[in-house]
CSV table of C-alpha atoms in Angstrom, one decimal:
chain,number,residue,atom,x,y,z
B,27,MET,CA,10.6,20.0,0.5
B,28,SER,CA,12.9,20.8,3.4
B,29,ASN,CA,16.2,19.1,4.0
B,30,TRP,CA,14.6,17.3,7.0
B,31,GLN,CA,11.8,16.0,4.9
B,32,GLN,CA,14.2,15.0,2.1
B,33,ARG,CA,16.3,13.1,4.5
B,34,GLU,CA,13.3,11.4,6.1
B,35,SER,CA,12.0,10.4,2.7
B,36,TYR,CA,15.5,8.9,1.9
B,37,LEU,CA,15.5,7.0,5.2
B,38,THR,CA,12.1,5.5,4.7
B,39,ASP,CA,13.0,4.5,1.2
B,40,ILE,CA,16.1,2.8,2.6
B,41,ALA,CA,14.0,1.1,5.3
B,42,GLU,CA,11.5,-0.1,2.7
B,43,ARG,CA,14.3,-1.7,0.6
B,44,CYS,CA,15.8,-3.3,3.7
B,45,LEU,CA,12.4,-4.9,4.5
B,46,ARG,CA,11.9,-6.5,1.1
B,47,GLY,CA,11.2,-10.2,1.4
B,48,HIS,CA,10.5,-9.9,5.2
B,49,LYS,CA,7.4,-11.3,6.8
B,50,SER,CA,7.8,-9.3,10.0
B,51,PHE,CA,9.0,-5.8,10.7
B,52,ASP,CA,12.3,-6.8,12.1
B,53,LEU,CA,14.2,-3.7,11.0
B,54,ARG,CA,15.7,-1.6,13.7
B,55,ARG,CA,17.0,2.0,13.7
B,56,SER,CA,20.5,0.8,14.2
B,57,HIS,CA,20.3,-1.2,11.0
B,58,LEU,CA,19.7,2.0,9.0
B,59,VAL,CA,23.1,3.5,10.1
B,60,GLU,CA,25.1,1.1,7.8
B,61,ALA,CA,22.4,0.9,5.1
B,62,SER,CA,22.0,4.7,4.8
B,63,GLN,CA,25.5,5.9,5.7
B,64,ILE,CA,23.8,8.5,8.0
B,65,SER,CA,24.9,8.9,11.6
B,66,LYS,CA,23.1,7.1,14.4
B,67,GLY,CA,22.3,10.5,16.1
B,68,THR,CA,20.6,11.8,13.0
B,69,ILE,CA,18.6,8.6,12.5
B,70,TYR,CA,17.5,8.7,16.1
B,71,ASN,CA,16.4,12.3,15.8
B,72,HIS,CA,14.1,11.3,12.9
B,73,PHE,CA,12.8,8.2,14.7
B,74,PRO,CA,13.0,8.7,18.5
B,75,SER,CA,11.7,5.1,19.0
B,76,GLU,CA,11.5,1.9,17.1
B,77,ALA,CA,7.7,2.5,16.9
B,78,ASP,CA,8.4,5.8,15.1
B,79,LEU,CA,10.3,4.0,12.4
B,80,VAL,CA,7.4,1.6,11.8
B,81,VAL,CA,4.9,4.4,11.6
B,82,ALA,CA,7.1,6.5,9.4
B,83,VAL,CA,7.5,3.6,6.9
B,84,ALA,CA,3.7,3.1,7.0
B,85,THR,CA,3.1,6.8,6.4
B,86,ALA,CA,5.5,6.8,3.4
B,87,HIS,CA,3.6,3.7,2.0
B,88,TYR,CA,0.2,5.3,2.2
B,89,ARG,CA,1.5,8.5,0.8
B,90,LYS,CA,2.7,6.6,-2.3
B,91,ARG,CA,-0.8,4.9,-2.6
B,92,LEU,CA,-2.4,8.4,-2.5
B,93,GLU,CA,0.0,9.5,-5.3
B,94,ARG,CA,-1.1,6.4,-7.3
B,95,ALA,CA,-4.7,7.3,-6.6
B,96,VAL,CA,-4.2,10.7,-8.4
B,97,VAL,CA,-3.0,8.8,-11.5
B,98,ASP,CA,-5.9,6.4,-11.3
B,99,ASN,CA,-8.4,9.3,-11.0
B,100,SER,CA,-7.2,10.7,-14.3
B,101,GLN,CA,-6.8,7.3,-16.0
B,102,TYR,CA,-10.1,5.6,-15.3
B,103,SER,CA,-13.5,7.4,-15.6
B,104,ASP,CA,-15.6,4.4,-14.4
B,105,CYS,CA,-15.5,4.3,-10.6
B,106,LEU,CA,-15.6,0.6,-10.2
B,107,THR,CA,-12.8,0.1,-12.8
B,108,ARG,CA,-10.8,2.8,-11.0
B,109,PHE,CA,-11.2,1.1,-7.7
B,110,LEU,CA,-10.3,-2.4,-9.0
B,111,MET,CA,-7.3,-1.3,-11.1
B,112,HIS,CA,-6.0,0.8,-8.2
B,113,HIS,CA,-5.8,-2.2,-5.9
B,114,CYS,CA,-4.6,-4.5,-8.7
B,115,TRP,CA,-1.7,-2.0,-9.2
B,116,GLY,CA,-1.0,-2.1,-5.5
B,117,LEU,CA,-1.0,-5.9,-5.4
B,118,ARG,CA,1.3,-6.1,-8.4
B,119,ASP,CA,3.6,-3.5,-6.8
B,120,GLU,CA,3.9,-5.5,-3.6
B,121,LEU,CA,4.5,-8.8,-5.4
B,122,LEU,CA,6.9,-7.5,-8.1
B,123,TYR,CA,9.2,-5.7,-5.6
B,124,ASP,CA,8.7,-8.3,-2.8
B,125,ARG,CA,7.7,-5.4,-0.5
B,126,PHE,CA,7.0,-5.8,3.2
B,127,ILE,CA,3.2,-5.9,3.6
B,128,ILE,CA,2.7,-2.9,5.8
B,129,SER,CA,-0.9,-3.9,6.7
B,130,ARG,CA,0.8,-6.7,8.8
B,131,VAL,CA,1.5,-4.1,11.4
B,132,MET,CA,-0.5,-1.0,10.6
B,133,PRO,CA,-2.8,0.6,11.6
B,134,ASN,CA,-2.0,-0.3,15.2
B,135,PRO,CA,-3.3,1.9,18.1
B,136,GLU,CA,-0.7,0.6,20.5
B,137,LEU,CA,2.2,1.6,18.2
B,138,LEU,CA,0.6,4.9,17.5
B,139,ALA,CA,0.4,5.6,21.2
B,140,GLN,CA,4.2,5.2,21.5
B,141,VAL,CA,5.3,7.6,18.7
B,142,THR,CA,5.9,11.4,18.7
B,143,ASP,CA,2.9,13.7,18.1
B,144,ASP,CA,4.3,14.7,14.7
B,145,ASN,CA,4.7,11.2,13.4
B,146,ARG,CA,1.3,10.2,14.7
B,147,ALA,CA,-0.4,13.2,13.1
B,148,ALA,CA,1.4,12.6,9.8
B,149,PHE,CA,0.3,8.9,9.7
B,150,GLU,CA,-3.3,9.7,10.7
B,151,GLN,CA,-3.6,12.4,8.1
B,152,VAL,CA,-2.2,10.3,5.2
B,153,TYR,CA,-4.0,7.1,6.2
B,154,GLY,CA,-7.2,9.0,6.8
B,155,GLU,CA,-7.1,10.6,3.3
B,156,TYR,CA,-6.4,7.2,1.7
B,157,ILE,CA,-9.3,5.5,3.5
B,158,GLN,CA,-11.5,8.4,2.6
B,159,TRP,CA,-10.6,8.0,-1.1
B,160,ASN,CA,-11.5,4.4,-1.0
B,161,ASN,CA,-14.7,4.9,0.8
B,162,ASP,CA,-15.7,7.7,-1.5
B,163,LEU,CA,-15.2,5.4,-4.5
B,164,ILE,CA,-17.2,2.6,-2.9
B,165,LYS,CA,-20.1,5.1,-2.4
B,166,ALA,CA,-19.7,6.4,-6.0
B,167,VAL,CA,-20.0,2.9,-7.4
B,168,GLY,CA,-23.2,2.5,-5.3
B,169,VAL,CA,-23.8,1.5,-1.8
B,170,VAL,CA,-25.6,-1.8,-1.4
B,171,GLU,CA,-27.4,-2.1,2.0
B,172,GLY,CA,-27.1,-5.1,4.3
B,173,PHE,CA,-23.4,-5.0,5.2
B,174,ASN,CA,-20.7,-2.5,5.9
B,175,ARG,CA,-19.2,-2.8,2.4
B,176,ALA,CA,-16.2,-0.6,3.2
B,177,GLU,CA,-15.3,-2.7,6.2
B,178,LEU,CA,-15.7,-6.0,4.2
B,179,VAL,CA,-13.5,-4.7,1.4
B,180,ALA,CA,-10.8,-3.3,3.8
B,181,ASN,CA,-10.6,-6.7,5.6
B,182,TYR,CA,-10.4,-8.6,2.3
B,183,LEU,CA,-7.7,-6.3,0.9
B,184,ARG,CA,-5.5,-6.8,4.0
B,185,GLY,CA,-6.0,-10.6,4.0
B,186,ALA,CA,-5.5,-10.9,0.3
B,187,LEU,CA,-2.2,-9.0,0.3
B,188,ILE,CA,-0.8,-11.0,3.2
B,189,ASN,CA,-2.0,-14.4,1.7
B,190,CYS,CA,-0.6,-13.6,-1.7
B,191,ASP,CA,2.7,-12.7,-0.2
B,192,ASP,CA,2.8,-15.7,2.0
B,193,ALA,CA,1.9,-18.0,-0.9
B,194,GLY,CA,4.6,-16.5,-3.2
B,195,LYS,CA,2.1,-15.5,-5.9
B,196,GLN,CA,3.6,-14.3,-9.2
B,197,TYR,CA,3.1,-10.7,-10.1
B,198,ASP,CA,2.6,-11.5,-13.8
B,199,ASP,CA,-0.3,-13.9,-13.4
B,200,ALA,CA,-3.4,-12.3,-15.1
B,201,SER,CA,-5.7,-14.8,-13.5
B,202,LEU,CA,-4.7,-13.6,-10.0
B,203,TYR,CA,-5.9,-10.0,-10.7
B,204,TYR,CA,-9.1,-11.2,-12.3
B,205,GLN,CA,-10.0,-13.4,-9.3
B,206,PHE,CA,-8.9,-10.5,-7.0
B,207,SER,CA,-11.2,-8.1,-8.8
B,208,TYR,CA,-14.1,-10.6,-8.9
B,209,ALA,CA,-13.9,-11.0,-5.1
B,210,LEU,CA,-13.8,-7.2,-4.6
B,211,ALA,CA,-16.8,-6.7,-6.8
B,212,GLN,CA,-18.8,-9.4,-5.0
B,213,LEU,CA,-17.9,-7.9,-1.6
B,214,MET,CA,-19.0,-4.4,-2.8
B,215,GLY,CA,-22.3,-6.0,-3.8
B,216,HIS,CA,-21.9,-5.4,-7.5
B,217,SER,CA,-21.7,-8.9,-8.9
B,218,ASP,CA,-24.0,-7.7,-11.7
B,219,LYS,CA,-21.5,-5.1,-13.0
B,220,ARG,CA,-18.9,-5.8,-15.6
B,221,ILE,CA,-15.3,-6.0,-14.5
B,222,PRO,CA,-12.2,-6.3,-16.7
B,223,LYS,CA,-11.7,-9.7,-18.3
B,224,GLN,CA,-8.7,-11.9,-17.7
B,225,ALA,CA,-7.4,-11.0,-21.1
B,226,ASP,CA,-7.7,-7.3,-20.1
B,227,TYR,CA,-5.4,-8.0,-17.2
B,228,ALA,CA,-2.9,-9.8,-19.4
B,229,CYS,CA,-2.8,-6.7,-21.7
B,230,TRP,CA,-2.4,-4.4,-18.7
B,231,LEU,CA,0.5,-6.4,-17.3
B,232,ALA,CA,2.2,-6.4,-20.7
B,233,GLU,CA,1.9,-2.6,-20.8
B,234,LEU,CA,3.5,-2.3,-17.4
B,235,GLU,CA,6.3,-4.7,-18.1
B,236,PRO,CA,8.8,-2.2,-19.6
B,237,ALA,CA,8.4,0.0,-16.4
B,238,ALA,CA,9.1,-3.0,-14.2
B,239,HIS,CA,12.4,-3.6,-15.9
B,240,ALA,CA,13.3,0.0,-15.8
B,241,ALA,CA,12.6,0.3,-12.0
């Protein structure tokens, strides 16, 4: 990784931390100067516009989701379980660390039209790979005709993350993940397939708890 990439990764991490607890993307490039102790000129070189900052944070978010997908690919052999647990992990991550829900603002064609070619290409590549991973899993579980299942699921995921954040849901509530998974299985057209039980989610949360305290 080049020094430029390392610095941009550092800046997007700082931006993500600054946005925790926020319901709108109200962070500006100027705010990063004090938070990062990096000069204004350097920050503006990385993010030539406010739109570039938003898109760069979104790119970093989806890159981390792709990294998690690699873990889930090796951890869960069953495609439905892999899909459900991946998104349960994402929901827990958002709630536990009170992250800004990036799907509140991205993808956004108007924002993408305002950014540099490099930042637009980076986002489109990472986001495209993540959507493809999701769609491939939905197909692997089994496509049920009648509706665009991928679109139904994507819309539900976006709404569920925002609603859980707005409602102040607790990250350690096993029933939340069970209900979340139940809804996903229904939308995928696989209500007949077995999903993890609420007790399974309680065990899963307990296993993750030490990592939460260490983070």
